[in-house]
PDB file of C-alpha atoms in Angstrom:
ATOM      1  CA  UNK A   1     270.596 142.638 172.459  1.00  0.00           C
ATOM      2  CA  UNK A   2     271.125 146.386 171.976  1.00  0.00           C
ATOM      3  CA  UNK A   3     269.464 148.054 175.852  1.00  0.00           C
ATOM      4  CA  UNK A   4     267.928 151.331 173.521  1.00  0.00           C
ATOM      5  CA  UNK A   5     263.831 151.258 172.956  1.00  0.00           C
ATOM      6  CA  UNK A   6     262.362 153.133 170.454  1.00  0.00           C
ATOM      7  CA  UNK A   7     261.261 156.055 172.249  1.00  0.00           C
ATOM      8  CA  UNK A   8     256.955 156.235 172.574  1.00  0.00           C
ATOM      9  CA  UNK A   9     255.703 159.714 170.703  1.00  0.00           C
ATOM     10  CA  UNK A  10     254.565 161.976 173.528  1.00  0.00           C
ATOM     11  CA  UNK A  11     250.389 162.308 174.130  1.00  0.00           C
ATOM     12  CA  UNK A  12     248.347 165.149 175.598  1.00  0.00           C
ATOM     13  CA  UNK A  13     248.782 164.685 178.641  1.00  0.00           C
ATOM     14  CA  UNK A  14     245.771 162.358 180.822  1.00  0.00           C
ATOM     15  CA  UNK A  15     242.864 164.155 180.390  1.00  0.00           C
ATOM     16  CA  UNK A  16     239.102 163.364 181.376  1.00  0.00           C
ATOM     17  CA  UNK A  17     238.287 160.426 178.693  1.00  0.00           C
ATOM     18  CA  UNK A  18     236.311 161.820 175.845  1.00  0.00           C
ATOM     19  CA  UNK A  19     232.715 160.111 175.316  1.00  0.00           C
ATOM     20  CA  UNK A  20     233.540 156.243 174.038  1.00  0.00           C
ATOM     21  CA  UNK A  21     231.600 155.416 171.026  1.00  0.00           C
ATOM     22  CA  UNK A  22     229.879 152.491 170.234  1.00  0.00           C
ATOM     23  CA  UNK A  23     232.633 150.931 168.394  1.00  0.00           C
ATOM     24  CA  UNK A  24     235.364 151.556 171.436  1.00  0.00           C
ATOM     25  CA  UNK A  25     233.093 150.608 173.516  1.00  0.00           C
ATOM     26  CA  UNK A  26     232.600 146.735 172.300  1.00  0.00           C
ATOM     27  CA  UNK A  27     236.525 147.161 172.033  1.00  0.00           C
ATOM     28  CA  UNK A  28     236.890 147.426 175.456  1.00  0.00           C
ATOM     29  CA  UNK A  29     234.166 145.258 176.343  1.00  0.00           C
ATOM     30  CA  UNK A  30     235.548 142.117 174.046  1.00  0.00           C
ATOM     31  CA  UNK A  31     239.017 142.646 175.472  1.00  0.00           C
ATOM     32  CA  UNK A  32     238.405 143.450 178.662  1.00  0.00           C
ATOM     33  CA  UNK A  33     236.554 139.757 178.715  1.00  0.00           C
ATOM     34  CA  UNK A  34     239.542 137.957 177.002  1.00  0.00           C
ATOM     35  CA  UNK A  35     241.841 139.371 179.393  1.00  0.00           C
ATOM     36  CA  UNK A  36     240.030 138.770 182.439  1.00  0.00           C
ATOM     37  CA  UNK A  37     239.683 135.275 181.139  1.00  0.00           C
ATOM     38  CA  UNK A  38     243.460 134.624 180.578  1.00  0.00           C
ATOM     39  CA  UNK A  39     244.149 136.493 184.055  1.00  0.00           C
ATOM     40  CA  UNK A  40     241.343 134.076 186.187  1.00  0.00           C
ATOM     41  CA  UNK A  41     242.077 130.582 184.099  1.00  0.00           C
ATOM     42  CA  UNK A  42     246.159 131.499 184.234  1.00  0.00           C
ATOM     43  CA  UNK A  43     245.619 131.742 188.355  1.00  0.00           C
ATOM     44  CA  UNK A  44     243.175 129.291 188.847  1.00  0.00           C
ATOM     45  CA  UNK A  45     244.781 126.060 186.417  1.00  0.00           C
ATOM     46  CA  UNK A  46     247.968 125.967 187.935  1.00  0.00           C
ATOM     47  CA  UNK A  47     250.561 127.486 189.789  1.00  0.00           C
ATOM     48  CA  UNK A  48     252.598 127.026 186.754  1.00  0.00           C
ATOM     49  CA  UNK A  49     250.436 129.727 184.536  1.00  0.00           C
ATOM     50  CA  UNK A  50     249.812 131.571 187.770  1.00  0.00           C
ATOM     51  CA  UNK A  51     254.026 132.073 187.620  1.00  0.00           C
ATOM     52  CA  UNK A  52     254.212 132.561 183.802  1.00  0.00           C
ATOM     53  CA  UNK A  53     251.396 134.945 183.259  1.00  0.00           C
ATOM     54  CA  UNK A  54     252.331 137.448 186.400  1.00  0.00           C
ATOM     55  CA  UNK A  55     255.984 136.918 185.131  1.00  0.00           C
ATOM     56  CA  UNK A  56     255.254 137.624 181.577  1.00  0.00           C
ATOM     57  CA  UNK A  57     252.977 140.888 183.285  1.00  0.00           C
ATOM     58  CA  UNK A  58     255.756 142.306 185.135  1.00  0.00           C
ATOM     59  CA  UNK A  59     258.251 141.816 181.872  1.00  0.00           C
ATOM     60  CA  UNK A  60     255.909 144.198 179.684  1.00  0.00           C
ATOM     61  CA  UNK A  61     254.835 146.488 182.675  1.00  0.00           C
ATOM     62  CA  UNK A  62     258.587 147.327 183.092  1.00  0.00           C
ATOM     63  CA  UNK A  63     259.225 147.714 179.416  1.00  0.00           C
ATOM     64  CA  UNK A  64     256.148 150.148 179.697  1.00  0.00           C
ATOM     65  CA  UNK A  65     257.839 152.126 182.259  1.00  0.00           C
ATOM     66  CA  UNK A  66     260.603 152.002 180.937  1.00  0.00           C
ATOM     67  CA  UNK A  67     259.339 152.756 177.277  1.00  0.00           C
ATOM     68  CA  UNK A  68     257.749 156.227 179.430  1.00  0.00           C
ATOM     69  CA  UNK A  69     260.524 156.935 180.921  1.00  0.00           C
ATOM     70  CA  UNK A  70     262.113 157.550 177.725  1.00  0.00           C
ATOM     71  CA  UNK A  71     259.551 159.333 176.626  1.00  0.00           C
ATOM     72  CA  UNK A  72     260.290 161.843 179.117  1.00  0.00           C
ATOM     73  CA  UNK A  73     264.391 162.137 178.435  1.00  0.00           C
ATOM     74  CA  UNK A  74     265.525 159.677 179.959  1.00  0.00           C
ATOM     75  CA  UNK A  75     267.837 156.456 178.908  1.00  0.00           C
ATOM     76  CA  UNK A  76     267.852 153.306 181.654  1.00  0.00           C
ATOM     77  CA  UNK A  77     268.995 150.063 180.509  1.00  0.00           C
ATOM     78  CA  UNK A  78     265.798 148.411 180.002  1.00  0.00           C
ATOM     79  CA  UNK A  79     267.102 144.773 179.054  1.00  0.00           C
ATOM     80  CA  UNK A  80     268.967 145.103 182.344  1.00  0.00           C
ATOM     81  CA  UNK A  81     265.678 145.902 184.808  1.00  0.00           C
ATOM     82  CA  UNK A  82     263.477 143.751 182.858  1.00  0.00           C
ATOM     83  CA  UNK A  83     266.124 140.866 182.763  1.00  0.00           C
ATOM     84  CA  UNK A  84     266.733 140.933 187.236  1.00  0.00           C
ATOM     85  CA  UNK A  85     262.845 141.641 187.405  1.00  0.00           C
ATOM     86  CA  UNK A  86     262.268 137.793 185.639  1.00  0.00           C
ATOM     87  CA  UNK A  87     265.232 136.679 188.279  1.00  0.00           C
ATOM     88  CA  UNK A  88     263.929 138.551 190.892  1.00  0.00           C
ATOM     89  CA  UNK A  89     260.438 137.630 190.016  1.00  0.00           C
ATOM     90  CA  UNK A  90     261.574 133.489 189.515  1.00  0.00           C
ATOM     91  CA  UNK A  91     263.464 133.037 192.302  1.00  0.00           C
ATOM     92  CA  UNK A  92     261.264 134.374 194.724  1.00  0.00           C
ATOM     93  CA  UNK A  93     258.351 131.790 193.387  1.00  0.00           C
ATOM     94  CA  UNK A  94     260.706 129.244 193.678  1.00  0.00           C
ATOM     95  CA  UNK A  95     261.915 129.807 196.659  1.00  0.00           C
ATOM     96  CA  UNK A  96     258.432 129.755 198.122  1.00  0.00           C
ATOM     97  CA  UNK A  97     257.392 126.727 196.191  1.00  0.00           C
ATOM     98  CA  UNK A  98     260.526 125.313 197.752  1.00  0.00           C
ATOM     99  CA  UNK A  99     259.517 126.086 200.947  1.00  0.00           C
ATOM    100  CA  UNK A 100     255.770 124.777 201.231  1.00  0.00           C
ATOM    101  CA  UNK A 101     257.100 121.464 198.750  1.00  0.00           C
ATOM    102  CA  UNK A 102     259.885 120.464 201.324  1.00  0.00           C
ATOM    103  CA  UNK A 103     257.144 120.795 204.802  1.00  0.00           C
ATOM    104  CA  UNK A 104     254.451 119.351 202.830  1.00  0.00           C
ATOM    105  CA  UNK A 105     255.903 115.815 201.782  1.00  0.00           C
ATOM    106  CA  UNK A 106     258.778 115.086 204.412  1.00  0.00           C
ATOM    107  CA  UNK A 107     258.243 111.841 203.155  1.00  0.00           C
ATOM    108  CA  UNK A 108     258.887 112.341 199.593  1.00  0.00           C
ATOM    109  CA  UNK A 109     262.058 111.517 197.195  1.00  0.00           C
ATOM    110  CA  UNK A 110     262.154 114.979 195.879  1.00  0.00           C
ATOM    111  CA  UNK A 111     262.053 116.582 199.135  1.00  0.00           C
ATOM    112  CA  UNK A 112     266.017 115.471 198.881  1.00  0.00           C
ATOM    113  CA  UNK A 113     265.908 117.368 195.247  1.00  0.00           C
ATOM    114  CA  UNK A 114     264.124 120.514 196.719  1.00  0.00           C
ATOM    115  CA  UNK A 115     266.408 121.124 199.424  1.00  0.00           C
ATOM    116  CA  UNK A 116     269.524 121.393 197.438  1.00  0.00           C
ATOM    117  CA  UNK A 117     268.073 123.634 195.223  1.00  0.00           C
ATOM    118  CA  UNK A 118     266.796 125.272 197.994  1.00  0.00           C
ATOM    119  CA  UNK A 119     269.829 125.722 199.137  1.00  0.00           C
ATOM    120  CA  UNK A 120     271.370 126.697 196.344  1.00  0.00           C
ATOM    121  CA  UNK A 121     267.959 129.757 195.759  1.00  0.00           C
ATOM    122  CA  UNK A 122     267.897 131.317 199.518  1.00  0.00           C
ATOM    123  CA  UNK A 123     265.211 134.657 199.207  1.00  0.00           C
ATOM    124  CA  UNK A 124     267.304 136.434 201.422  1.00  0.00           C
ATOM    125  CA  UNK A 125     270.430 135.704 199.138  1.00  0.00           C
ATOM    126  CA  UNK A 126     268.496 136.192 196.223  1.00  0.00           C
ATOM    127  CA  UNK A 127     266.545 140.123 197.789  1.00  0.00           C
ATOM    128  CA  UNK A 128     270.300 141.196 198.992  1.00  0.00           C
ATOM    129  CA  UNK A 129     272.226 140.164 195.988  1.00  0.00           C
ATOM    130  CA  UNK A 130     270.015 142.027 193.535  1.00  0.00           C
ATOM    131  CA  UNK A 131     270.579 144.632 195.715  1.00  0.00           C
ATOM    132  CA  UNK A 132     274.017 145.625 195.625  1.00  0.00           C
ATOM    133  CA  UNK A 133     275.150 143.828 192.664  1.00  0.00           C
ATOM    134  CA  UNK A 134     272.145 145.508 190.346  1.00  0.00           C
ATOM    135  CA  UNK A 135     273.415 149.341 191.021  1.00  0.00           C
ATOM    136  CA  UNK A 136     276.770 147.747 189.501  1.00  0.00           C
ATOM    137  CA  UNK A 137     276.152 146.804 186.716  1.00  0.00           C
ATOM    138  CA  UNK A 138     273.763 149.321 185.976  1.00  0.00           C
ATOM    139  CA  UNK A 139     277.137 151.843 186.162  1.00  0.00           C
ATOM    140  CA  UNK A 140     279.264 149.811 184.496  1.00  0.00           C
ATOM    141  CA  UNK A 141     276.341 149.757 181.732  1.00  0.00           C
ATOM    142  CA  UNK A 142     276.843 153.713 181.879  1.00  0.00           C
ATOM    143  CA  UNK A 143     280.533 153.882 180.846  1.00  0.00           C
ATOM    144  CA  UNK A 144     279.783 152.010 178.438  1.00  0.00           C
ATOM    145  CA  UNK A 145     277.494 153.733 176.373  1.00  0.00           C
ATOM    146  CA  UNK A 146     278.927 157.198 178.008  1.00  0.00           C
ATOM    147  CA  UNK A 147     278.288 159.895 176.018  1.00  0.00           C
ATOM    148  CA  UNK A 148     276.033 158.302 174.050  1.00  0.00           C
ATOM    149  CA  UNK A 149     273.216 158.741 177.313  1.00  0.00           C
ATOM    150  CA  UNK A 150     273.325 162.092 178.646  1.00  0.00           C
ATOM    151  CA  UNK A 151     272.816 161.729 183.191  1.00  0.00           C
ATOM    152  CA  UNK A 152     274.412 158.354 183.604  1.00  0.00           C
ATOM    153  CA  UNK A 153     273.434 158.542 187.579  1.00  0.00           C
ATOM    154  CA  UNK A 154     269.711 159.391 186.507  1.00  0.00           C
ATOM    155  CA  UNK A 155     269.686 156.795 184.031  1.00  0.00           C
ATOM    156  CA  UNK A 156     270.713 153.819 186.471  1.00  0.00           C
ATOM    157  CA  UNK A 157     268.646 155.568 188.906  1.00  0.00           C
ATOM    158  CA  UNK A 158     265.683 155.350 186.531  1.00  0.00           C
ATOM    159  CA  UNK A 159     266.304 151.605 186.267  1.00  0.00           C
ATOM    160  CA  UNK A 160     266.582 150.971 189.563  1.00  0.00           C
ATOM    161  CA  UNK A 161     263.616 152.754 190.719  1.00  0.00           C
ATOM    162  CA  UNK A 162     261.686 150.701 187.970  1.00  0.00           C
ATOM    163  CA  UNK A 163     262.671 147.584 189.597  1.00  0.00           C
ATOM    164  CA  UNK A 164     261.442 149.140 192.695  1.00  0.00           C
ATOM    165  CA  UNK A 165     258.700 150.142 191.728  1.00  0.00           C
ATOM    166  CA  UNK A 166     257.198 147.284 189.541  1.00  0.00           C
ATOM    167  CA  UNK A 167     259.304 143.804 190.138  1.00  0.00           C
ATOM    168  CA  UNK A 168     259.551 143.952 193.680  1.00  0.00           C
ATOM    169  CA  UNK A 169     255.305 144.168 194.663  1.00  0.00           C
ATOM    170  CA  UNK A 170     254.424 141.679 191.459  1.00  0.00           C
ATOM    171  CA  UNK A 171     257.259 139.222 192.762  1.00  0.00           C
ATOM    172  CA  UNK A 172     255.343 139.583 195.938  1.00  0.00           C
ATOM    173  CA  UNK A 173     252.440 138.796 195.095  1.00  0.00           C
ATOM    174  CA  UNK A 174     254.242 134.812 195.402  1.00  0.00           C
ATOM    175  CA  UNK A 175     253.868 135.355 198.763  1.00  0.00           C
ATOM    176  CA  UNK A 176     250.037 135.962 199.000  1.00  0.00           C
ATOM    177  CA  UNK A 177     249.442 133.317 196.656  1.00  0.00           C
ATOM    178  CA  UNK A 178     250.846 130.692 198.187  1.00  0.00           C
ATOM    179  CA  UNK A 179     249.339 129.341 202.047  1.00  0.00           C
ATOM    180  CA  UNK A 180     250.096 126.749 204.637  1.00  0.00           C
ATOM    181  CA  UNK A 181     249.182 123.844 202.760  1.00  0.00           C
ATOM    182  CA  UNK A 182     250.678 125.338 199.283  1.00  0.00           C
ATOM    183  CA  UNK A 183     249.708 127.789 196.017  1.00  0.00           C
ATOM    184  CA  UNK A 184     246.149 128.895 196.696  1.00  0.00           C
ATOM    185  CA  UNK A 185     244.425 130.257 193.870  1.00  0.00           C
ATOM    186  CA  UNK A 186     241.359 131.467 195.708  1.00  0.00           C
ATOM    187  CA  UNK A 187     243.511 134.060 197.554  1.00  0.00           C
ATOM    188  CA  UNK A 188     244.799 135.620 194.351  1.00  0.00           C
ATOM    189  CA  UNK A 189     241.152 135.632 193.228  1.00  0.00           C
ATOM    190  CA  UNK A 190     240.138 137.294 196.823  1.00  0.00           C
ATOM    191  CA  UNK A 191     243.005 139.804 196.088  1.00  0.00           C
ATOM    192  CA  UNK A 192     241.976 140.474 192.782  1.00  0.00           C
ATOM    193  CA  UNK A 193     237.522 140.746 194.095  1.00  0.00           C
ATOM    194  CA  UNK A 194     238.973 143.148 196.145  1.00  0.00           C
ATOM    195  CA  UNK A 195     240.810 145.508 194.321  1.00  0.00           C
ATOM    196  CA  UNK A 196     238.250 145.480 191.316  1.00  0.00           C
ATOM    197  CA  UNK A 197     235.613 146.120 194.611  1.00  0.00           C
ATOM    198  CA  UNK A 198     237.375 149.332 195.326  1.00  0.00           C
ATOM    199  CA  UNK A 199     237.886 150.508 191.667  1.00  0.00           C
ATOM    200  CA  UNK A 200     233.791 149.865 190.780  1.00  0.00           C
ATOM    201  CA  UNK A 201     232.861 151.245 194.127  1.00  0.00           C
ATOM    202  CA  UNK A 202     234.547 154.423 193.828  1.00  0.00           C
ATOM    203  CA  UNK A 203     233.451 154.816 189.859  1.00  0.00           C
ATOM    204  CA  UNK A 204     229.609 154.148 191.317  1.00  0.00           C
ATOM    205  CA  UNK A 205     230.115 157.030 193.949  1.00  0.00           C
ATOM    206  CA  UNK A 206     232.178 159.591 192.532  1.00  0.00           C
ATOM    207  CA  UNK A 207     229.611 159.293 189.117  1.00  0.00           C
ATOM    208  CA  UNK A 208     226.977 159.799 191.799  1.00  0.00           C
ATOM    209  CA  UNK A 209     227.943 162.120 194.555  1.00  0.00           C
ATOM    210  CA  UNK A 210     231.946 163.213 193.978  1.00  0.00           C
ATOM    211  CA  UNK A 211     232.056 166.922 194.535  1.00  0.00           C
ATOM    212  CA  UNK A 212     235.515 166.646 196.560  1.00  0.00           C
ATOM    213  CA  UNK A 213     238.182 166.610 194.714  1.00  0.00           C
ATOM    214  CA  UNK A 214     240.756 164.466 195.986  1.00  0.00           C
ATOM    215  CA  UNK A 215     244.202 165.119 194.080  1.00  0.00           C
ATOM    216  CA  UNK A 216     242.966 167.489 191.064  1.00  0.00           C
ATOM    217  CA  UNK A 217     246.445 168.056 189.652  1.00  0.00           C
ATOM    218  CA  UNK A 218     246.837 163.828 189.009  1.00  0.00           C
ATOM    219  CA  UNK A 219     243.598 163.243 188.245  1.00  0.00           C
ATOM    220  CA  UNK A 220     240.506 165.566 188.376  1.00  0.00           C
ATOM    221  CA  UNK A 221     238.495 162.662 188.069  1.00  0.00           C
ATOM    222  CA  UNK A 222     238.650 161.113 191.682  1.00  0.00           C
ATOM    223  CA  UNK A 223     237.011 163.053 194.308  1.00  0.00           C
ATOM    224  CA  UNK A 224     236.503 162.051 198.270  1.00  0.00           C
ATOM    225  CA  UNK A 225     233.454 159.995 197.578  1.00  0.00           C
ATOM    226  CA  UNK A 226     234.019 158.204 195.912  1.00  0.00           C
ATOM    227  CA  UNK A 227     236.627 157.442 197.898  1.00  0.00           C
ATOM    228  CA  UNK A 228     234.583 156.516 200.599  1.00  0.00           C
ATOM    229  CA  UNK A 229     232.222 154.642 198.466  1.00  0.00           C
ATOM    230  CA  UNK A 230     235.056 151.871 197.122  1.00  0.00           C
ATOM    231  CA  UNK A 231     236.120 151.710 200.658  1.00  0.00           C
ATOM    232  CA  UNK A 232     232.779 150.720 201.903  1.00  0.00           C
ATOM    233  CA  UNK A 233     231.868 148.275 198.696  1.00  0.00           C
ATOM    234  CA  UNK A 234     236.101 146.680 199.468  1.00  0.00           C
ATOM    235  CA  UNK A 235     234.699 145.852 203.172  1.00  0.00           C
ATOM    236  CA  UNK A 236     231.672 144.286 202.329  1.00  0.00           C
ATOM    237  CA  UNK A 237     233.559 141.576 199.474  1.00  0.00           C
ATOM    238  CA  UNK A 238     236.608 141.252 202.606  1.00  0.00           C
ATOM    239  CA  UNK A 239     233.372 139.774 204.839  1.00  0.00           C
ATOM    240  CA  UNK A 240     232.137 138.666 201.948  1.00  0.00           C
ATOM    241  CA  UNK A 241     235.025 136.859 200.380  1.00  0.00           C
ATOM    242  CA  UNK A 242     234.819 134.024 203.932  1.00  0.00           C
ATOM    243  CA  UNK A 243     232.224 132.047 201.683  1.00  0.00           C
ATOM    244  CA  UNK A 244     235.493 131.139 199.450  1.00  0.00           C
ATOM    245  CA  UNK A 245     237.616 131.524 202.402  1.00  0.00           C
ATOM    246  CA  UNK A 246     236.266 129.903 205.173  1.00  0.00           C
ATOM    247  CA  UNK A 247     239.451 129.775 207.255  1.00  0.00           C
ATOM    248  CA  UNK A 248     240.561 132.595 206.872  1.00  0.00           C
ATOM    249  CA  UNK A 249     239.447 134.709 210.003  1.00  0.00           C
ATOM    250  CA  UNK A 250     236.999 138.218 209.494  1.00  0.00           C
ATOM    251  CA  UNK A 251     239.493 140.138 211.259  1.00  0.00           C
ATOM    252  CA  UNK A 252     242.621 139.519 207.937  1.00  0.00           C
ATOM    253  CA  UNK A 253     239.984 139.660 205.075  1.00  0.00           C
ATOM    254  CA  UNK A 254     238.917 143.287 206.821  1.00  0.00           C
ATOM    255  CA  UNK A 255     242.245 144.272 207.432  1.00  0.00           C
ATOM    256  CA  UNK A 256     243.130 143.274 204.029  1.00  0.00           C
ATOM    257  CA  UNK A 257     239.815 144.658 202.267  1.00  0.00           C
ATOM    258  CA  UNK A 258     240.995 148.209 204.393  1.00  0.00           C
ATOM    259  CA  UNK A 259     244.884 148.015 202.892  1.00  0.00           C
ATOM    260  CA  UNK A 260     242.977 147.579 199.172  1.00  0.00           C
ATOM    261  CA  UNK A 261     241.025 150.311 200.083  1.00  0.00           C
ATOM    262  CA  UNK A 262     243.439 152.790 201.097  1.00  0.00           C
ATOM    263  CA  UNK A 263     246.413 151.612 198.684  1.00  0.00           C
ATOM    264  CA  UNK A 264     244.371 150.889 195.738  1.00  0.00           C
ATOM    265  CA  UNK A 265     243.797 154.409 195.163  1.00  0.00           C
ATOM    266  CA  UNK A 266     247.375 155.662 195.535  1.00  0.00           C
ATOM    267  CA  UNK A 267     248.699 153.162 193.211  1.00  0.00           C
ATOM    268  CA  UNK A 268     246.230 154.212 190.797  1.00  0.00           C
ATOM    269  CA  UNK A 269     247.695 158.393 191.209  1.00  0.00           C
ATOM    270  CA  UNK A 270     250.371 157.640 191.373  1.00  0.00           C
ATOM    271  CA  UNK A 271     250.707 156.471 188.152  1.00  0.00           C
ATOM    272  CA  UNK A 272     248.622 159.309 186.984  1.00  0.00           C
ATOM    273  CA  UNK A 273     251.205 161.342 187.939  1.00  0.00           C
ATOM    274  CA  UNK A 274     254.519 159.162 186.222  1.00  0.00           C
ATOM    275  CA  UNK A 275     251.983 159.089 182.660  1.00  0.00           C
ATOM    276  CA  UNK A 276     251.918 163.296 183.360  1.00  0.00           C
ATOM    277  CA  UNK A 277     255.097 163.727 184.396  1.00  0.00           C
ATOM    278  CA  UNK A 278     256.461 162.261 181.291  1.00  0.00           C
ATOM    279  CA  UNK A 279     253.645 163.394 178.772  1.00  0.00           C
ATOM    280  CA  UNK A 280     251.799 160.352 178.108  1.00  0.00           C
ATOM    281  CA  UNK A 281     248.558 159.553 178.423  1.00  0.00           C
ATOM    282  CA  UNK A 282     248.371 155.930 178.672  1.00  0.00           C
ATOM    283  CA  UNK A 283     251.403 153.254 179.310  1.00  0.00           C
ATOM    284  CA  UNK A 284     251.385 151.316 176.578  1.00  0.00           C
ATOM    285  CA  UNK A 285     248.392 150.165 174.371  1.00  0.00           C
ATOM    286  CA  UNK A 286     249.062 146.433 174.251  1.00  0.00           C
ATOM    287  CA  UNK A 287     245.212 145.864 175.420  1.00  0.00           C
ATOM    288  CA  UNK A 288     242.854 148.347 172.459  1.00  0.00           C
ATOM    289  CA  UNK A 289     240.518 150.078 174.848  1.00  0.00           C
ATOM    290  CA  UNK A 290     242.239 149.857 177.869  1.00  0.00           C
ATOM    291  CA  UNK A 291     245.894 151.138 177.206  1.00  0.00           C
ATOM    292  CA  UNK A 292     248.615 149.316 178.796  1.00  0.00           C
ATOM    293  CA  UNK A 293     249.136 146.530 181.596  1.00  0.00           C
ATOM    294  CA  UNK A 294     250.718 149.195 183.725  1.00  0.00           C
ATOM    295  CA  UNK A 295     247.336 151.061 183.350  1.00  0.00           C
ATOM    296  CA  UNK A 296     245.996 147.923 184.372  1.00  0.00           C
ATOM    297  CA  UNK A 297     247.367 146.399 187.567  1.00  0.00           C
ATOM    298  CA  UNK A 298     249.495 149.672 188.848  1.00  0.00           C
ATOM    299  CA  UNK A 299     246.739 149.070 192.209  1.00  0.00           C
ATOM    300  CA  UNK A 300     248.975 146.383 192.703  1.00  0.00           C
ATOM    301  CA  UNK A 301     251.928 148.050 192.837  1.00  0.00           C
ATOM    302  CA  UNK A 302     250.982 149.573 196.298  1.00  0.00           C
ATOM    303  CA  UNK A 303     249.113 146.529 197.950  1.00  0.00           C
ATOM    304  CA  UNK A 304     251.118 143.864 197.399  1.00  0.00           C
ATOM    305  CA  UNK A 305     254.368 145.236 199.720  1.00  0.00           C
ATOM    306  CA  UNK A 306     251.626 145.787 202.673  1.00  0.00           C
ATOM    307  CA  UNK A 307     249.189 142.789 202.289  1.00  0.00           C
ATOM    308  CA  UNK A 308     252.688 141.012 202.127  1.00  0.00           C
ATOM    309  CA  UNK A 309     253.969 142.326 204.850  1.00  0.00           C
ATOM    310  CA  UNK A 310     251.230 141.260 207.410  1.00  0.00           C
ATOM    311  CA  UNK A 311     251.435 138.176 205.737  1.00  0.00           C
ATOM    312  CA  UNK A 312     254.697 137.000 207.158  1.00  0.00           C
ATOM    313  CA  UNK A 313     253.899 139.433 210.608  1.00  0.00           C
ATOM    314  CA  UNK A 314     250.811 137.404 210.767  1.00  0.00           C
ATOM    315  CA  UNK A 315     252.585 134.478 210.179  1.00  0.00           C
TER     316      UNK A 315
END
C-alpha cells in the first residue's frame, strides 16, 4: 500500500466559530450523542471493546495529524506511523493485561500461556525497540522515495513526532485503565468526567467573566478567567468521583483533577497551534459539526503522560 495520502485542502486559519444555525446545532447534538454513546459504551462493555475503540481512535488521530502535515508542505510516512502506533497501543495493552492476569489467576491453567506470551512481549523491549528501529525504517523509506519527496529528514522527524505526540499518550491510556484488580471502566469514566468538567467550566466562566486572554495568538477565545473556572469545576468533579471510585483516596483524586485542569487546556492550545501552523481549521470531518477526532481528544495528549507517570510512581 502506498505511503502517500492526498493532501487536504487548506482552510482559513482557525477563527472564532460563527454562530451556529439551527440545522448545524442539531447536527452537532446528534453526532455528539452518537459519539458519546460509542465512547462510553465501548469503555463500559469490556476491556476488548475499550481496546478496539481506542486503537481505532488513535489510528484516525494519526491519520489526521499526517494529513495536516501534508497540508503544511511535509510528506511524512503515514502508513509507517499508523502501523507503529497500532503496534505500540496493542503491545502496551497486551503487556498490561498479561501482567494482571498472571498476578490474579495464579492457580489458573491459562497462567502458563500468559507467562510465555508475556515473556515474548516485554513493554520495555517494545518501547525501546520502536524508539531505536523506527528512525531507521523512516530513513530507509526516505531513501526509497527520494527525490520524490523533498526534506527527507524533516519528513522522517514529522512521522516520528506524530507517534510521540499521539501514539505514546494514547497507548498510556491502557496504564490508566488497569488498576490492581484488572480493567476498571470507572477509571476511564473518571478521566472523561474530569476532562469534560475542565472544558465545560472553562467555557461557562470564560463566557461570563472572560476578559484577560490566555494565548491570543493561538486561541483568541481562551481567557484566564475561563481557565480558573475550569480548574474549580475539575476539582469539584475530582471530589465527586469518590462516589464512583470509593477506594481511591481523596488526595489522589484531587491530584488527578489538578493534572487535568492544568494540562487539558494546554493540550487544546497545542493542537490549536498545530492547526494554525499549517493553515487548517479542523483536523478532519469524521464527526460532522465537531471536526476530527484529534479535535475531540487533544486534551488527552498532554494529560495522559503525566497521569500515567504519577500512577506508576504511586504504585
